PDB file of C-alpha atoms in Angstrom:
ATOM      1  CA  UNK P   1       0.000   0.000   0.000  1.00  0.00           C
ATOM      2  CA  UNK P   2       1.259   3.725  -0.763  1.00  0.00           C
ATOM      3  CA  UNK P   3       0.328   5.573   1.938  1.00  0.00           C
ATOM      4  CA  UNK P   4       2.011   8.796   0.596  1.00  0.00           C
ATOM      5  CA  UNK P   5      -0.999  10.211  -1.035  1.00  0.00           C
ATOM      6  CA  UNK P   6      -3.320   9.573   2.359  1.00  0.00           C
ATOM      7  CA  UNK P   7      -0.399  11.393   4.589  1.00  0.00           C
ATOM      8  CA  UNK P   8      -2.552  15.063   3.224  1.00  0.00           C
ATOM      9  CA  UNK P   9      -5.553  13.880   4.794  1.00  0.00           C
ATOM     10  CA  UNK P  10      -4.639  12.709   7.525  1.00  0.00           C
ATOM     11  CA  UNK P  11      -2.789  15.759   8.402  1.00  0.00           C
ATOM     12  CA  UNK P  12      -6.381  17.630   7.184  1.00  0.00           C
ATOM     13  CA  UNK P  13      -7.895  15.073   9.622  1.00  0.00           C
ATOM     14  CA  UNK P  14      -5.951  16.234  12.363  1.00  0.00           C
ATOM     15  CA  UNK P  15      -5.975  19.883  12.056  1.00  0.00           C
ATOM     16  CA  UNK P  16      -9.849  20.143  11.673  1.00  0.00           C
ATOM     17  CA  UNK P  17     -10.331  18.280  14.694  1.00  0.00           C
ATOM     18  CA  UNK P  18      -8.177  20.516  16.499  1.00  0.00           C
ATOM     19  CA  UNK P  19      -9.362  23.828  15.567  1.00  0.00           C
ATOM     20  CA  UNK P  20     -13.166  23.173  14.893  1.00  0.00           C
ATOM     21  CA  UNK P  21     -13.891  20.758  17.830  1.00  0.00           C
ATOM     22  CA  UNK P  22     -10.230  20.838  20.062  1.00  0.00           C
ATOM     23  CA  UNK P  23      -9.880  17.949  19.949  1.00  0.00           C
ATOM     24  CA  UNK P  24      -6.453  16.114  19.215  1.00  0.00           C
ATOM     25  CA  UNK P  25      -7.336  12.825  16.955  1.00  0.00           C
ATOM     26  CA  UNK P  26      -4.944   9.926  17.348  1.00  0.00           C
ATOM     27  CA  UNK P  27      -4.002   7.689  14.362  1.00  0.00           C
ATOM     28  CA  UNK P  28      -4.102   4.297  14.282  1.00  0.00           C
ATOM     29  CA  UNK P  29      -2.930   2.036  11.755  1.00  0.00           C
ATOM     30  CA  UNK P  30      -4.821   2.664   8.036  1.00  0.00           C
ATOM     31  CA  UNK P  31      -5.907  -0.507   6.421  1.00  0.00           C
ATOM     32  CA  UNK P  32      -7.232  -1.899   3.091  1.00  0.00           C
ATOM     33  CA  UNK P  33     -11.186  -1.577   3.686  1.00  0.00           C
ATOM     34  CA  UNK P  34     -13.064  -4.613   2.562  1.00  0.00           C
ATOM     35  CA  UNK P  35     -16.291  -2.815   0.562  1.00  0.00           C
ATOM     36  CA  UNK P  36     -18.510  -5.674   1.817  1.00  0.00           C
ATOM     37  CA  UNK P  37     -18.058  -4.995   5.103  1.00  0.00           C
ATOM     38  CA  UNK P  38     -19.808  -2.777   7.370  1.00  0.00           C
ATOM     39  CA  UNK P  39     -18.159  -1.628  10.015  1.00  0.00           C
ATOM     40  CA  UNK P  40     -21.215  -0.409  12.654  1.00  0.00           C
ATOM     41  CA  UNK P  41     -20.749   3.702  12.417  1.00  0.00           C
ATOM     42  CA  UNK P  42     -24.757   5.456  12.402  1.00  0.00           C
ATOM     43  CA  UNK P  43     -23.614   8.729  10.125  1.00  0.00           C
ATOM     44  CA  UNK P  44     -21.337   9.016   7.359  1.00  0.00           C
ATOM     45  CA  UNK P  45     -20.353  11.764   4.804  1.00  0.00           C
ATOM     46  CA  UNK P  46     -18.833  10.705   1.504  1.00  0.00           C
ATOM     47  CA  UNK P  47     -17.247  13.532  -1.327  1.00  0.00           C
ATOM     48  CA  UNK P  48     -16.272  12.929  -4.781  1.00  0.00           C
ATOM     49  CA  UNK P  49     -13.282  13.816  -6.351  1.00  0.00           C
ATOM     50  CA  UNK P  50     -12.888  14.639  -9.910  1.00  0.00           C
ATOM     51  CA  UNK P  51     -10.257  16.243 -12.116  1.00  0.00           C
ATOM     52  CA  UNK P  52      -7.021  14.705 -13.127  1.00  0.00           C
ATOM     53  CA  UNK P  53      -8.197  11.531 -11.292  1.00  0.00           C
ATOM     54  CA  UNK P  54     -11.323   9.888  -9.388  1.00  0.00           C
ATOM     55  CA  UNK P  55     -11.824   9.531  -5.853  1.00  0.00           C
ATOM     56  CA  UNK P  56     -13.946   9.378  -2.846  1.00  0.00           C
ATOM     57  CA  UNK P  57     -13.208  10.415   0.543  1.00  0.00           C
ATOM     58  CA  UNK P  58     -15.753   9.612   3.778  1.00  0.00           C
ATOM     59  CA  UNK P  59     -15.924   9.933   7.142  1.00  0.00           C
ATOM     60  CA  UNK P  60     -17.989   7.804   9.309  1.00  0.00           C
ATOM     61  CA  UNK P  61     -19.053   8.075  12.944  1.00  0.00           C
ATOM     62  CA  UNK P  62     -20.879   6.204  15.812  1.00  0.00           C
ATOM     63  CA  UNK P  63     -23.991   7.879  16.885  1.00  0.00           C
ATOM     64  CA  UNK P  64     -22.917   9.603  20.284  1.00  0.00           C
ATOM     65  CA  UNK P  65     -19.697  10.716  19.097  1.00  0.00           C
ATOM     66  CA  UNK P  66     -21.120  12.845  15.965  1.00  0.00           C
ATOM     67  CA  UNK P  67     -23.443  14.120  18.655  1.00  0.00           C
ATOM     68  CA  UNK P  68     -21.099  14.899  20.858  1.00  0.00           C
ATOM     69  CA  UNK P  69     -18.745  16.778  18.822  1.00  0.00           C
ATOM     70  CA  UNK P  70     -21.609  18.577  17.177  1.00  0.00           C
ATOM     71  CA  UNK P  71     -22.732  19.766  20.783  1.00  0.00           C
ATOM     72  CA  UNK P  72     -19.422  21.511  20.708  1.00  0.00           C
ATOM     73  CA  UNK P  73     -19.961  23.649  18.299  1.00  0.00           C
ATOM     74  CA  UNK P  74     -23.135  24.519  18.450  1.00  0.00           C
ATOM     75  CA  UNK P  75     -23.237  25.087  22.340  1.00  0.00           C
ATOM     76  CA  UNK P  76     -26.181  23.198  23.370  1.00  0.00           C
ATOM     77  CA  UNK P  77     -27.668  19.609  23.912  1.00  0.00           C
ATOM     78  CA  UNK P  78     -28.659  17.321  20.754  1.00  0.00           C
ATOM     79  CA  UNK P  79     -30.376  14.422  21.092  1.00  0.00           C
ATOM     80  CA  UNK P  80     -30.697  12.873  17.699  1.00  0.00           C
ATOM     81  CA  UNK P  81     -28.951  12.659  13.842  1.00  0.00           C
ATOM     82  CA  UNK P  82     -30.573  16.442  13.353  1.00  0.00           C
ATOM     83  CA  UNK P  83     -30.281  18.732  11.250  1.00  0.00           C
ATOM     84  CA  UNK P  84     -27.177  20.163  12.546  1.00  0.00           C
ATOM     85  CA  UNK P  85     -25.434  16.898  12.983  1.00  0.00           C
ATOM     86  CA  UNK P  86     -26.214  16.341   9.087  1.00  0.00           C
ATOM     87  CA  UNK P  87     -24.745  19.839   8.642  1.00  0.00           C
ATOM     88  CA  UNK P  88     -21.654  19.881  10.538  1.00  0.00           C
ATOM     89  CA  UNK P  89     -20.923  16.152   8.991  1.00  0.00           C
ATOM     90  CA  UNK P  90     -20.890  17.486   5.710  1.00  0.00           C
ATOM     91  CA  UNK P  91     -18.808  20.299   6.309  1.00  0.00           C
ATOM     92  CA  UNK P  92     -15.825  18.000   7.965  1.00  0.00           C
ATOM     93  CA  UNK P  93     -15.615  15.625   5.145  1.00  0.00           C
ATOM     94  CA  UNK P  94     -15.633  19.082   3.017  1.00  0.00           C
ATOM     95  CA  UNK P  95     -12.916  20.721   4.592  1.00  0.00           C
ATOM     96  CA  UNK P  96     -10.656  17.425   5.229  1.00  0.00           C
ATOM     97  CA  UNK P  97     -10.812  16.851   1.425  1.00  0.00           C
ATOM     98  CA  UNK P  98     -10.337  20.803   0.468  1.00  0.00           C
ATOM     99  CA  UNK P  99      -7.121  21.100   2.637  1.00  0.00           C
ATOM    100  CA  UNK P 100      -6.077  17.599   1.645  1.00  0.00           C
ATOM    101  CA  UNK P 101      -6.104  19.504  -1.750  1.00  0.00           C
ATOM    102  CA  UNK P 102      -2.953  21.102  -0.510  1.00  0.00           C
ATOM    103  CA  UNK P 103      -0.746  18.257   0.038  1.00  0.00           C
ATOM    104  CA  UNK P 104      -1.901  16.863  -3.720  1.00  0.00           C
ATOM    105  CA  UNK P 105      -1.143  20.231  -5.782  1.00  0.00           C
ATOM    106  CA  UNK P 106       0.418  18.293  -8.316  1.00  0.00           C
ATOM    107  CA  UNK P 107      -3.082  17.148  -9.138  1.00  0.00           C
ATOM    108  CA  UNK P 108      -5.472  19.085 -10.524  1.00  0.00           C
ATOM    109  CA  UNK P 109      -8.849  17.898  -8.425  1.00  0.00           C
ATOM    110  CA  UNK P 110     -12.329  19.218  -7.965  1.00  0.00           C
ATOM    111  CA  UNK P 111     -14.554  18.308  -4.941  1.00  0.00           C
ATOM    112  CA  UNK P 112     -18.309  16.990  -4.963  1.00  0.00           C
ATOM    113  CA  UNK P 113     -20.614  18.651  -2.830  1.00  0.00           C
ATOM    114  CA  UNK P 114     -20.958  15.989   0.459  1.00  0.00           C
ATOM    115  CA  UNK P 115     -23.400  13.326   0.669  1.00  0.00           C
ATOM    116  CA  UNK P 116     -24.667  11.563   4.023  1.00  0.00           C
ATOM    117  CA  UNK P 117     -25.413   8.407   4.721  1.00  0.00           C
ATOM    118  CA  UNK P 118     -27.139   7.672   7.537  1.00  0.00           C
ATOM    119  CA  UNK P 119     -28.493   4.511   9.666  1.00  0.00           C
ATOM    120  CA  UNK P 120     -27.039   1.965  11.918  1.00  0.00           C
ATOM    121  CA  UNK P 121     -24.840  -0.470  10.660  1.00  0.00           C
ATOM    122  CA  UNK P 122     -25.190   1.244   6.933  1.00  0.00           C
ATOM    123  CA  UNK P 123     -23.128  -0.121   3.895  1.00  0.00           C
ATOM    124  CA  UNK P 124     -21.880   3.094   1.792  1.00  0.00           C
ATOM    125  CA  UNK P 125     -21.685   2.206  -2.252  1.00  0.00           C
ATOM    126  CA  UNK P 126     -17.900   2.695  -3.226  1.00  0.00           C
ATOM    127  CA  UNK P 127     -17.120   2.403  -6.568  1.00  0.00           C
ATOM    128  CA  UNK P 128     -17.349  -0.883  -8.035  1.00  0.00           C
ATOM    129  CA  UNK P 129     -13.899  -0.421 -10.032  1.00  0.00           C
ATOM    130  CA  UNK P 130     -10.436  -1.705  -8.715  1.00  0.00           C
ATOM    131  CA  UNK P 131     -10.074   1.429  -6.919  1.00  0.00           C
ATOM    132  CA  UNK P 132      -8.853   0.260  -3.612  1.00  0.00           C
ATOM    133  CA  UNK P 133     -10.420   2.214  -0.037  1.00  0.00           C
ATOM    134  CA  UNK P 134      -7.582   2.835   2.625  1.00  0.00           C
ATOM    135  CA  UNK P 135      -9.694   3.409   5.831  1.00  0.00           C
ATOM    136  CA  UNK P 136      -7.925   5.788   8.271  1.00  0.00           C
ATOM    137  CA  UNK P 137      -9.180   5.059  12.132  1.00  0.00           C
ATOM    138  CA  UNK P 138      -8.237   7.227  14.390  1.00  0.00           C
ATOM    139  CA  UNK P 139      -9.267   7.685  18.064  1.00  0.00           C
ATOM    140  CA  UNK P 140     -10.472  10.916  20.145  1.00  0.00           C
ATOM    141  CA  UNK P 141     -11.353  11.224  23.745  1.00  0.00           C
ATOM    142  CA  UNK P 142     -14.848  10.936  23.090  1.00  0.00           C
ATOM    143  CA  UNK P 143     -14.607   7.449  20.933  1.00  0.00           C
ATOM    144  CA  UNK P 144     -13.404   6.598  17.425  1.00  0.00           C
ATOM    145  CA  UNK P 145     -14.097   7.644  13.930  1.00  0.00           C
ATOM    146  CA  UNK P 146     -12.647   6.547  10.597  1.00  0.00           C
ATOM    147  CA  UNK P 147     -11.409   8.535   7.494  1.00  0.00           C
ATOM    148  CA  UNK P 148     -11.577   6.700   4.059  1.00  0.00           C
ATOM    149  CA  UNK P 149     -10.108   7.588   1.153  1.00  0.00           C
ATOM    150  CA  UNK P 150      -9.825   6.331  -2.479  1.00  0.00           C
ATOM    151  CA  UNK P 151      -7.722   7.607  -5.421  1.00  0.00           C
ATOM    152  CA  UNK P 152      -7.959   6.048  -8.434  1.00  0.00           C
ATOM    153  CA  UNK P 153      -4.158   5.443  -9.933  1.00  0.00           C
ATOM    154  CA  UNK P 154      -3.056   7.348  -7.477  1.00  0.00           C
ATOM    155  CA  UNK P 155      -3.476   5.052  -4.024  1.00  0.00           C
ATOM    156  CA  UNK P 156      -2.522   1.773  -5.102  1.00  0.00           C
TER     157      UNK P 156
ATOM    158  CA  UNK V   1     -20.943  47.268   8.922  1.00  0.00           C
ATOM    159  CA  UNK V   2     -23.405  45.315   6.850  1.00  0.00           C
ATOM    160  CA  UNK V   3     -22.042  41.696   5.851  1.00  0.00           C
ATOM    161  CA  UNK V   4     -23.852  39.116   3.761  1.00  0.00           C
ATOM    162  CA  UNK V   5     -22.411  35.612   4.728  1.00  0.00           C
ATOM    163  CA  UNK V   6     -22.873  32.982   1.852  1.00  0.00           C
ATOM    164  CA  UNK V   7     -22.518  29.248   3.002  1.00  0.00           C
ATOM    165  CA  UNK V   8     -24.515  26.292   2.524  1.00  0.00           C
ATOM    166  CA  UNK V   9     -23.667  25.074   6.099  1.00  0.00           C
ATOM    167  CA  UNK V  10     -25.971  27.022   8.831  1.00  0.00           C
ATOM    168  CA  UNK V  11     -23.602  25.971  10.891  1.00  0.00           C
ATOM    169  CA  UNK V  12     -20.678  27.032   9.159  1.00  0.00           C
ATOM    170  CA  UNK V  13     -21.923  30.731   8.366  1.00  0.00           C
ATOM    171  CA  UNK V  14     -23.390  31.001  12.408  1.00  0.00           C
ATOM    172  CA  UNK V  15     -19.310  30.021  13.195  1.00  0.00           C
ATOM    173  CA  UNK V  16     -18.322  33.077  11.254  1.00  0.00           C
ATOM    174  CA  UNK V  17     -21.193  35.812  12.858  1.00  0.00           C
ATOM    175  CA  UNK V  18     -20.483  33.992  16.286  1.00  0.00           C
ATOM    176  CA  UNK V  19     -16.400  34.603  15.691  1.00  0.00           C
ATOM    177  CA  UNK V  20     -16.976  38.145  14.576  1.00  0.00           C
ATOM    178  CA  UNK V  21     -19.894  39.324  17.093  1.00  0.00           C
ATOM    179  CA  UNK V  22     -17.247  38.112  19.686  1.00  0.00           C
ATOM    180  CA  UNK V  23     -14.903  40.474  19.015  1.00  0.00           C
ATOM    181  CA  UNK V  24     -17.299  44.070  18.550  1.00  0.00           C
ATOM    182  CA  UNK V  25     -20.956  42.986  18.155  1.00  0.00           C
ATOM    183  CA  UNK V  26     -22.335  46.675  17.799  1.00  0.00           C
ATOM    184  CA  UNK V  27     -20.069  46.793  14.401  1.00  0.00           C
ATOM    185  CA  UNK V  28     -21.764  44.406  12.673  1.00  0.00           C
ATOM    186  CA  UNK V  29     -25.106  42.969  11.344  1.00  0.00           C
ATOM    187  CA  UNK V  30     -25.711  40.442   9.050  1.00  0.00           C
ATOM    188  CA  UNK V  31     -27.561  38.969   6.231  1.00  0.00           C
ATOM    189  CA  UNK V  32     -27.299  35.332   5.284  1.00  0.00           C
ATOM    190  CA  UNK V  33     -27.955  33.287   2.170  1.00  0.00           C
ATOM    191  CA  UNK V  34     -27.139  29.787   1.346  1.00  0.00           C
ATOM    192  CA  UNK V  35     -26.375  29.754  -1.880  1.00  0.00           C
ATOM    193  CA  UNK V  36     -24.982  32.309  -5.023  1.00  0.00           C
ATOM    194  CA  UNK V  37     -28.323  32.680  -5.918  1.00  0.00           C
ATOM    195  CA  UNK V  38     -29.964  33.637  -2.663  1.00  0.00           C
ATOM    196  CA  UNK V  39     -27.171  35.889  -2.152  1.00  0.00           C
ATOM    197  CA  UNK V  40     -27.079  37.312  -5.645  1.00  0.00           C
ATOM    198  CA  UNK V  41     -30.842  38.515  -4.842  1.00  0.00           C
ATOM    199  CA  UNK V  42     -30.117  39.780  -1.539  1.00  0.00           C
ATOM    200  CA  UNK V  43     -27.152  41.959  -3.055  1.00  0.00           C
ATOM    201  CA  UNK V  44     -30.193  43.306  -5.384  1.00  0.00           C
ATOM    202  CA  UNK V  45     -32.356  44.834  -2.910  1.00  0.00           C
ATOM    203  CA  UNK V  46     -30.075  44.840   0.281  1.00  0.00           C
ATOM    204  CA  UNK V  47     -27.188  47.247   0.596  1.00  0.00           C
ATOM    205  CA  UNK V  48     -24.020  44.953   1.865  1.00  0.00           C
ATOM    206  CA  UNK V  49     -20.569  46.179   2.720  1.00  0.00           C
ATOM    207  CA  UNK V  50     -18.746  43.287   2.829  1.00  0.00           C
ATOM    208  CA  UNK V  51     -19.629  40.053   1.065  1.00  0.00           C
ATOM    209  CA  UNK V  52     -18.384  36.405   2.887  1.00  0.00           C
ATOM    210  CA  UNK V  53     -18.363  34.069   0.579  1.00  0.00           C
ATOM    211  CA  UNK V  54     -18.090  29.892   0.427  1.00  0.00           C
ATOM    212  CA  UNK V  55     -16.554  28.172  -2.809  1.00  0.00           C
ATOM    213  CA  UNK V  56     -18.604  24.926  -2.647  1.00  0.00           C
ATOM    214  CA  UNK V  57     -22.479  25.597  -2.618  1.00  0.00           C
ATOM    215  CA  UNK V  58     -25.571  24.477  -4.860  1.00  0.00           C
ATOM    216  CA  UNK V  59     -27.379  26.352  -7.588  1.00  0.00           C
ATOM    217  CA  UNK V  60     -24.516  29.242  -8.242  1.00  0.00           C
ATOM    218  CA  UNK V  61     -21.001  28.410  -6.657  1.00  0.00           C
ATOM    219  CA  UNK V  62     -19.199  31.029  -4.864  1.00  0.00           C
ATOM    220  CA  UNK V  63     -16.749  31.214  -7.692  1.00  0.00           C
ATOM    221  CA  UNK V  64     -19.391  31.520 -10.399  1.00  0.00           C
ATOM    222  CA  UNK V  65     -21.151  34.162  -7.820  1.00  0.00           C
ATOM    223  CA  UNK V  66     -17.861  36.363  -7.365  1.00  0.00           C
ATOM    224  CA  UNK V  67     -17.792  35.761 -11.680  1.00  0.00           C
ATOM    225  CA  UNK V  68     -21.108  37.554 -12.557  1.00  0.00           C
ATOM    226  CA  UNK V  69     -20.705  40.257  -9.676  1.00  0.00           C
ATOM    227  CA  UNK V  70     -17.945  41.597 -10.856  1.00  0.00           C
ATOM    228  CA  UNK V  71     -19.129  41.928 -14.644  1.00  0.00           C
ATOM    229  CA  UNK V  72     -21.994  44.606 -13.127  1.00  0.00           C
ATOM    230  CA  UNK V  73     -19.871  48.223 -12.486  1.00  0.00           C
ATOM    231  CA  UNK V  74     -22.424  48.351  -9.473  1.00  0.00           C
ATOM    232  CA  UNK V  75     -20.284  45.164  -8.007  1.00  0.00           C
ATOM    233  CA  UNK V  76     -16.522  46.348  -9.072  1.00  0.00           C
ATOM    234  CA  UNK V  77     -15.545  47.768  -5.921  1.00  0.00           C
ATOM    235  CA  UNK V  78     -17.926  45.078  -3.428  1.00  0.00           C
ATOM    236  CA  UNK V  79     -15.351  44.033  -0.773  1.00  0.00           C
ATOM    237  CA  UNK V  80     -15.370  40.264  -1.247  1.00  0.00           C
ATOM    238  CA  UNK V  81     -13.744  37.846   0.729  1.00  0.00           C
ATOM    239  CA  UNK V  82     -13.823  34.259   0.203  1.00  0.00           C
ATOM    240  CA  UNK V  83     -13.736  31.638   3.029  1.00  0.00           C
ATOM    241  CA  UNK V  84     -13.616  27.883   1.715  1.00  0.00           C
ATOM    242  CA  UNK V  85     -11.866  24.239   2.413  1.00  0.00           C
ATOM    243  CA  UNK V  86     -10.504  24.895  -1.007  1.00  0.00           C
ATOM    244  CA  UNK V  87      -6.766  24.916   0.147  1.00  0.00           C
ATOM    245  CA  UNK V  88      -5.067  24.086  -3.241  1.00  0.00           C
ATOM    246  CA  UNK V  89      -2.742  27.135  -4.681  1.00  0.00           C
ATOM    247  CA  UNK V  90      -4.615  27.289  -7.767  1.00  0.00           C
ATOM    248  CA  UNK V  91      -7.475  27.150  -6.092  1.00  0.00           C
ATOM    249  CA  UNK V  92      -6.809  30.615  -4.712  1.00  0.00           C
ATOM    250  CA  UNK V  93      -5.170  31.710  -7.998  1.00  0.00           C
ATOM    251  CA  UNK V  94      -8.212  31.258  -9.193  1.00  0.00           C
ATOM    252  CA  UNK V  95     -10.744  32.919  -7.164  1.00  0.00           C
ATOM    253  CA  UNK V  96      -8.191  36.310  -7.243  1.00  0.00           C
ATOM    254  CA  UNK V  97      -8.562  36.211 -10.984  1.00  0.00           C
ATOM    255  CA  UNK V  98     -12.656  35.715 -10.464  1.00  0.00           C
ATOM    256  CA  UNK V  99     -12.496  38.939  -8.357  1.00  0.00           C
ATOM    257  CA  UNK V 100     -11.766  38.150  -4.580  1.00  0.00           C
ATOM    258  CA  UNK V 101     -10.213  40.690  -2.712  1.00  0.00           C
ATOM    259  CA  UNK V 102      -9.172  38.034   0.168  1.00  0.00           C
ATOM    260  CA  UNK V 103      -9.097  34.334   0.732  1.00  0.00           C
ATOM    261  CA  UNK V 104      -9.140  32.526   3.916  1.00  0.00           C
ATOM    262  CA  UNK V 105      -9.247  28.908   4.463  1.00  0.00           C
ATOM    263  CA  UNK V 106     -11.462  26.779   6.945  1.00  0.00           C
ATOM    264  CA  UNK V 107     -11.370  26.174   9.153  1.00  0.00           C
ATOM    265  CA  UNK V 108     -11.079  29.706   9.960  1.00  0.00           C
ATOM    266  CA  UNK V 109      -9.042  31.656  13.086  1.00  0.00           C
ATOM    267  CA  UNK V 110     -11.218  34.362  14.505  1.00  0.00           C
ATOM    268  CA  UNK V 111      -8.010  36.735  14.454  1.00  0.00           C
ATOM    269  CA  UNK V 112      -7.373  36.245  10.612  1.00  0.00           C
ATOM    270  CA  UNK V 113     -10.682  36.505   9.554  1.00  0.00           C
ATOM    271  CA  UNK V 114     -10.935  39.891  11.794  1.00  0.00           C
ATOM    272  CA  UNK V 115      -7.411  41.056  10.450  1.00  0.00           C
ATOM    273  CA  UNK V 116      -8.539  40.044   6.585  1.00  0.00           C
ATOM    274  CA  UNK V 117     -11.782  42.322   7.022  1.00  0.00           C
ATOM    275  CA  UNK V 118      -9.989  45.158   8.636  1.00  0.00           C
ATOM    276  CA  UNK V 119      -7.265  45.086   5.519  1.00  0.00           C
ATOM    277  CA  UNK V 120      -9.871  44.721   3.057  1.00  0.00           C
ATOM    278  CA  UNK V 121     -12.472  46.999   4.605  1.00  0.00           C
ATOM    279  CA  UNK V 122      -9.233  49.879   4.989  1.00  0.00           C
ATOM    280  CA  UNK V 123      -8.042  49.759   1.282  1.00  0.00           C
ATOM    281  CA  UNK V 124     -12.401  49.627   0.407  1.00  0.00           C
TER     282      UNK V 124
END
């Protein structure tokens, strides 16, 4: 596996923790995701990438932690996948993959506007090509999350 | 000081009035819209001084938005300032040519943001 290409968004990963929910995220070891499996996250938020190659990036979370960091920012209890859960979702996945941008200038990519998937246990629909997922996890003092990314040609 | 924040996250443009209200919130007020389109109808019938604007939205991008502002004289000399996860160089490159007068990237420090509207509202 060459992990070069996933080092930008894992460093995106990191830095929008920190700064939108202060939070420091700790990496664990990125693996080859099996697109059968499912993997028991409630909320996910998926972006296409387009341009001089193809790609998807997600993000996926168990239900109380997306709640949780949510409640951060928007200063008050939540009790359910709202609105503003939806919301903030979307805008992490968009912002990982925008900075990400940075580390892969000698690409020229364009981003998707998010999608979310939501429901317990819920399969998301990668591509069916050979593109292969890497699937970040990472820890955070409130429970886990993982990134996944796929670049087609590019992560091999 | 009049500001029309343009995001398609509610969340996203109540960060930004939150970060700026903060700091002096008998400067500003605010109008919100979250999309080009929205906003390009506000700018008809509102009077804005500064315009906050995302990259990624639906119905009229922020980059296509900035685009057809600046063809209208009335527009030419709208402080703009655009705040996206677009972190790419060319991606900046870019919006300058389109028109922007600033660009900040999310997520945003409340001190830069503050320090980019002073400098553009000053040379405004």
């Amino acid at each position: 596996m060459d992990t070069k290409y996933i080092e930008p968004f894992i460093e995106a990963t990191i830095n929008v923790f920190r700064e939108f929910y202060k939070e420091e995220p700790i990496l664990r070891s990125p693996f080859l995701f099996d697109k059968e499996e499912n993997l028991g996250w409630d909320l996910s938020a998926v972006i296409g990438i387009a341009g001089e190659t193809k790609g998807v990036v997600s993000i996926s979370f168990p239900k109380n932690l997306i709640i949780q960091l949510t409640e951060k920012l928007v200063g008050h209890e939540i009790d359910s996948l709202n609105d503003d859960v939806i919301d903030s979702t979307g805008e992490i996945v968009n912002i990982i993959a925008g900075n990400a941008k940075k580390g892969l200038e000698q690409y020229r990519l364009v981003i998707s506007l998010p999608s979310i998937v939501e429901g317990p246990d819920h399969k998301i629909a990668w591509p069916t090509s050979s593109m292969p997922i890497i699937t970040i996890p990472f820890d955070t003092s409130l429970g886990p999350f993982h990134l996944s990314v796929g670049l087609e040609d590019i992560i091999k | 000081m009049k500001i029309l924040v343009v995001d398609d996250s509610r969340i996203m443009r109540t960060i930004v009035k939150n970060s700026l209200l903060q700091n002096n919130s008998a400067l500003y007020s605010f109008l919100e819209a979250d999309n080009g389109v929205d906003a390009f109808n506000i700018l008809e019938r509102e009077h804005v001084d500064l315009l906050l604007v995302d990259w990624n939205m639906p119905h009229l991008n922020g980059l296509d938005l900035v685009k057809e502002l600046r063809i209208l004289p009335k527009y030419k000399n709208l402080p703009i300032i655009m705040i996206t996860s677009e972190a790419a160089k060319y991606n900046v490159i870019e919006a300058v040519k389109a028109g922007v007068n600033d660009y900040l990237v999310k997520p945003v420090d409340d001190k830069k943001l503050l320090l980019k509207i002073e400098q553009v509202m000053s040379i405004n």
